[in-house]
XYZ file of C-alpha atoms in Angstrom:
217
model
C -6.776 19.053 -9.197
C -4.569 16.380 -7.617
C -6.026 12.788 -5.787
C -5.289 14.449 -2.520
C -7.393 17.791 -2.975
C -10.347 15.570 -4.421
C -10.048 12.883 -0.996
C -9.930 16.205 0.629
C -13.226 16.927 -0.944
C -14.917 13.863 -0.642
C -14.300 13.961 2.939
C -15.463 17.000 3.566
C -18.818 16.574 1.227
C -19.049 13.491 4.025
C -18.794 16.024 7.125
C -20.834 18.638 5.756
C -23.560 17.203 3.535
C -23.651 13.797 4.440
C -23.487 12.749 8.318
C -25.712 16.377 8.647
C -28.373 14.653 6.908
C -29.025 11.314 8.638
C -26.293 9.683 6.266
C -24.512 7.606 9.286
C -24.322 3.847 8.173
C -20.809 2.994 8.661
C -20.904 0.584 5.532
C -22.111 3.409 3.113
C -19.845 6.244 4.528
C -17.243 4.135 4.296
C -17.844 3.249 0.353
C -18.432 6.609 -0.889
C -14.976 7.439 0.925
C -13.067 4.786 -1.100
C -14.971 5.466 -4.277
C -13.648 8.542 -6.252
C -16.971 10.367 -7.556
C -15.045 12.194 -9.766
C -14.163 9.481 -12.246
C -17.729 9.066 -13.234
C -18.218 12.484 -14.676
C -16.709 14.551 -17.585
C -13.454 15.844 -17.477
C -14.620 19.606 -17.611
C -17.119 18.805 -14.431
C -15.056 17.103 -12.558
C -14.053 19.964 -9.650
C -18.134 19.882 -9.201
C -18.207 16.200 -8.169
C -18.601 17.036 -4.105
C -20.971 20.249 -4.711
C -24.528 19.409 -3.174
C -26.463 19.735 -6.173
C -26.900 17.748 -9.339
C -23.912 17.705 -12.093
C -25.213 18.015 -15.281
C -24.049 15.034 -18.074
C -24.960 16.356 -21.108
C -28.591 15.564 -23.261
C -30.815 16.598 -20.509
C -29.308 13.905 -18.121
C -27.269 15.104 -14.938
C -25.715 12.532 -12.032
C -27.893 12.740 -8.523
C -26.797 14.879 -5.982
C -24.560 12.942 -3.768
C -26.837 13.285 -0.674
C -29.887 12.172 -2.697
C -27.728 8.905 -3.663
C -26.660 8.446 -0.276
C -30.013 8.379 1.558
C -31.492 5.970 -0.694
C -28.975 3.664 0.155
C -29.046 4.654 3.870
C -33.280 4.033 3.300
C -32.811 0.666 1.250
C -29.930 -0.775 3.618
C -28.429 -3.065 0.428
C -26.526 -5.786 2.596
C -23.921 -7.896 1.082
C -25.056 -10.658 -1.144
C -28.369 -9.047 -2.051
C -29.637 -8.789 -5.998
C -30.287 -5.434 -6.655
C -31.502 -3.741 -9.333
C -30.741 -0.116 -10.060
C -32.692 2.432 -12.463
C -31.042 5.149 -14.108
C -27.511 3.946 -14.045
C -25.953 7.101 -15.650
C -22.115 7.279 -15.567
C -22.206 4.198 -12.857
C -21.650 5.890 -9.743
C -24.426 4.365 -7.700
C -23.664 0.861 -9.271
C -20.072 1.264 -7.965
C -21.288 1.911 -4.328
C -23.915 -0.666 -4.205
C -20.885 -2.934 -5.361
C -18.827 -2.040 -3.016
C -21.398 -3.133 -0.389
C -21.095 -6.297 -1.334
C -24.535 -6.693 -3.436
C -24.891 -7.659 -6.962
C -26.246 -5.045 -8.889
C -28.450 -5.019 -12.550
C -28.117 -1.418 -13.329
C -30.031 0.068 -16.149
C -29.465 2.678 -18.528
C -31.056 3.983 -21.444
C -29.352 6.592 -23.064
C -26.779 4.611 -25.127
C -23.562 6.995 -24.010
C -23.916 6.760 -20.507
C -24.394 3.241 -20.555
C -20.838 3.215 -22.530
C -19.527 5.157 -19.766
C -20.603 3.217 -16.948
C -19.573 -0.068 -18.769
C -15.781 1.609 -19.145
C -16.035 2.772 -14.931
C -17.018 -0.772 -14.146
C -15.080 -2.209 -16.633
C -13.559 -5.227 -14.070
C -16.361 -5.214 -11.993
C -18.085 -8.680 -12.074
C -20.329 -7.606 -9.222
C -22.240 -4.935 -11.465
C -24.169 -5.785 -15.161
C -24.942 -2.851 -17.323
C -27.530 -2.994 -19.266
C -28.982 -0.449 -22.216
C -32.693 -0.440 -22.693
C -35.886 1.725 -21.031
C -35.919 2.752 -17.389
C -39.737 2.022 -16.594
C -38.792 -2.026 -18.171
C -36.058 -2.473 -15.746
C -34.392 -5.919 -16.122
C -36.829 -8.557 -15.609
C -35.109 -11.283 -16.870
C -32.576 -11.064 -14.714
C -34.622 -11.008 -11.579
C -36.669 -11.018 -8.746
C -34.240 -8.881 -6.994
C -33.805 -8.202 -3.162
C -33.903 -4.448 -3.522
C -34.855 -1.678 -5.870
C -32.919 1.603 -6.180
C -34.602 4.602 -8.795
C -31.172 6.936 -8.745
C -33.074 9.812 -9.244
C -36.946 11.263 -9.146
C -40.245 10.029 -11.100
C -43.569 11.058 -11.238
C -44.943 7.491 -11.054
C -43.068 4.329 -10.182
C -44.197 1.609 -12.292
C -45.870 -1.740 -11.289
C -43.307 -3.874 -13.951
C -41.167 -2.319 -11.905
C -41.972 -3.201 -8.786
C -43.268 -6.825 -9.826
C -39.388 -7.264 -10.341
C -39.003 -7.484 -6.344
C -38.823 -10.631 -4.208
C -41.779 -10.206 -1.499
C -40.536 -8.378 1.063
C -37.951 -6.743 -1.064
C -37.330 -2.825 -0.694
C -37.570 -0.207 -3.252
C -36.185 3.481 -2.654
C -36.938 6.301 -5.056
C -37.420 9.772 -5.659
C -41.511 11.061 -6.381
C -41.461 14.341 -8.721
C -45.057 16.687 -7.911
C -45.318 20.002 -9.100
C -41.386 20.706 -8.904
C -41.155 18.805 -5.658
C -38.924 16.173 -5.125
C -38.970 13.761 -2.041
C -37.187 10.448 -0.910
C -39.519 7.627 -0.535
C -39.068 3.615 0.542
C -41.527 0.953 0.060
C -42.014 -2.639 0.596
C -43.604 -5.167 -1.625
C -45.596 -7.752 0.286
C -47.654 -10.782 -0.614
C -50.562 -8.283 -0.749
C -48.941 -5.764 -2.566
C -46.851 -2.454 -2.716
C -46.574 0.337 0.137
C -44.154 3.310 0.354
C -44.161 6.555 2.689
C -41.978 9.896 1.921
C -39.251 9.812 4.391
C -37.609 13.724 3.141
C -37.578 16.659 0.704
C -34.801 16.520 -1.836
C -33.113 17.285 -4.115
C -32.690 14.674 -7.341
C -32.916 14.885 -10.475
C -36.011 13.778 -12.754
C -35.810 10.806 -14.933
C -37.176 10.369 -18.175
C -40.006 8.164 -19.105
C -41.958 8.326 -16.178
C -44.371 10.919 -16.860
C -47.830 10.568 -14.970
C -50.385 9.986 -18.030
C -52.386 12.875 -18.265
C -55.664 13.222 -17.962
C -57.822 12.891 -20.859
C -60.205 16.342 -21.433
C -62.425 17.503 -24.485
């Protein structure tokens, strides 16, 4: 597979999947056309890296389907020189994007490998900071941050997590229910944390977000 087929690719994943699907900020279409998907996944699955579905990474992890990633950013509207801090980092991808929009961007990884990998992608990159540690914690000491991006779906969004927001900072994030998955946005205000479904989609489940279940005799 040469550069050329995979720009081919890339724009047609734009045409088909993307501007279809409410994906029309100039700003965003025009990152994910300079940034090559295909260098943040593994050799053998690279030729999947415009396919509308999930790409699988290896240990039960797998890199959000590119339309998922694109309407959170479309939802969260990252503008240049905002903090933001991203969940579920994986191979970097996202991080890369959100760079490329001019924010600064905390991304967070905590499967030790990945976080390697998305280190070596970014390596250069003084916009993005990877760091290794749990999802839920986020990066707290490097905060409060403008927005909030959850690449991917979870059952429960943490309050640590959203505590990590400036008032009136955005988060954007997948809910998981019952095999569901749907794209959500909030706010964080002075009185506290709101957030409506905006779509169905597609994304993958994080770890460590597990509602707690119920306790029963």
């Amino acid at each position: 597979m040469t550069d050329q087929n995979y720009r081919a690719m890339r724009r047609a994943m734009v045409e088909s999947q993307l501007r279809t699907n409410d994906v029309n900020d100039a700003a965003i279409i025009e990152a994910i056309l300079a940034e090559p998907r295909e260098d943040y996944l593994p050799e053998a699955r690279r030729s999947a890296a415009y396919i509308d579905r999930a790409v699988p990474l290896g240990a039960g992890r797998a890199l959000n389907p590119p339309l998922a990633t694109a309407r959170l950013l479309v939802e969260a509207a990252p503008r240049a020189g905002e903090t933001v801090l991203l969940i579920g980092a994986a191979t970097g991808y996202a991080a890369a994007l959100l760079a490329r929009l001019g924010c600064t961007v905390v991304a967070v990884e905590e499967q030790a490998e990945l976080a390697a990998q998305a280190q070596a992608s970014l390596a250069g990159q003084s916009a993005v900071t990877v760091k290794t540690g749990v999802l839920g914690a986020g990066a707290p000491d490097s905060g409060p941050y403008d927005v909030l991006i959850v690449d991917g779906a979870v059952e429960i969004l943490p309050e640590g997590l959203v505590d990590q927001l400036k008032v009136g900072g955005r988060a954007a994030f997948a809910t998981a229910e019952r095999g569901v998955t749907r794209l959500c946005i909030g706010t964080r205000t002075a009185g506290g944390f709101g957030a409506r479904v905006i779509v169905d989609s597609e994304a993958v489940t994080l770890p460590g977000f597990a509602r707690p279940k119920s306790f029963t005799f």
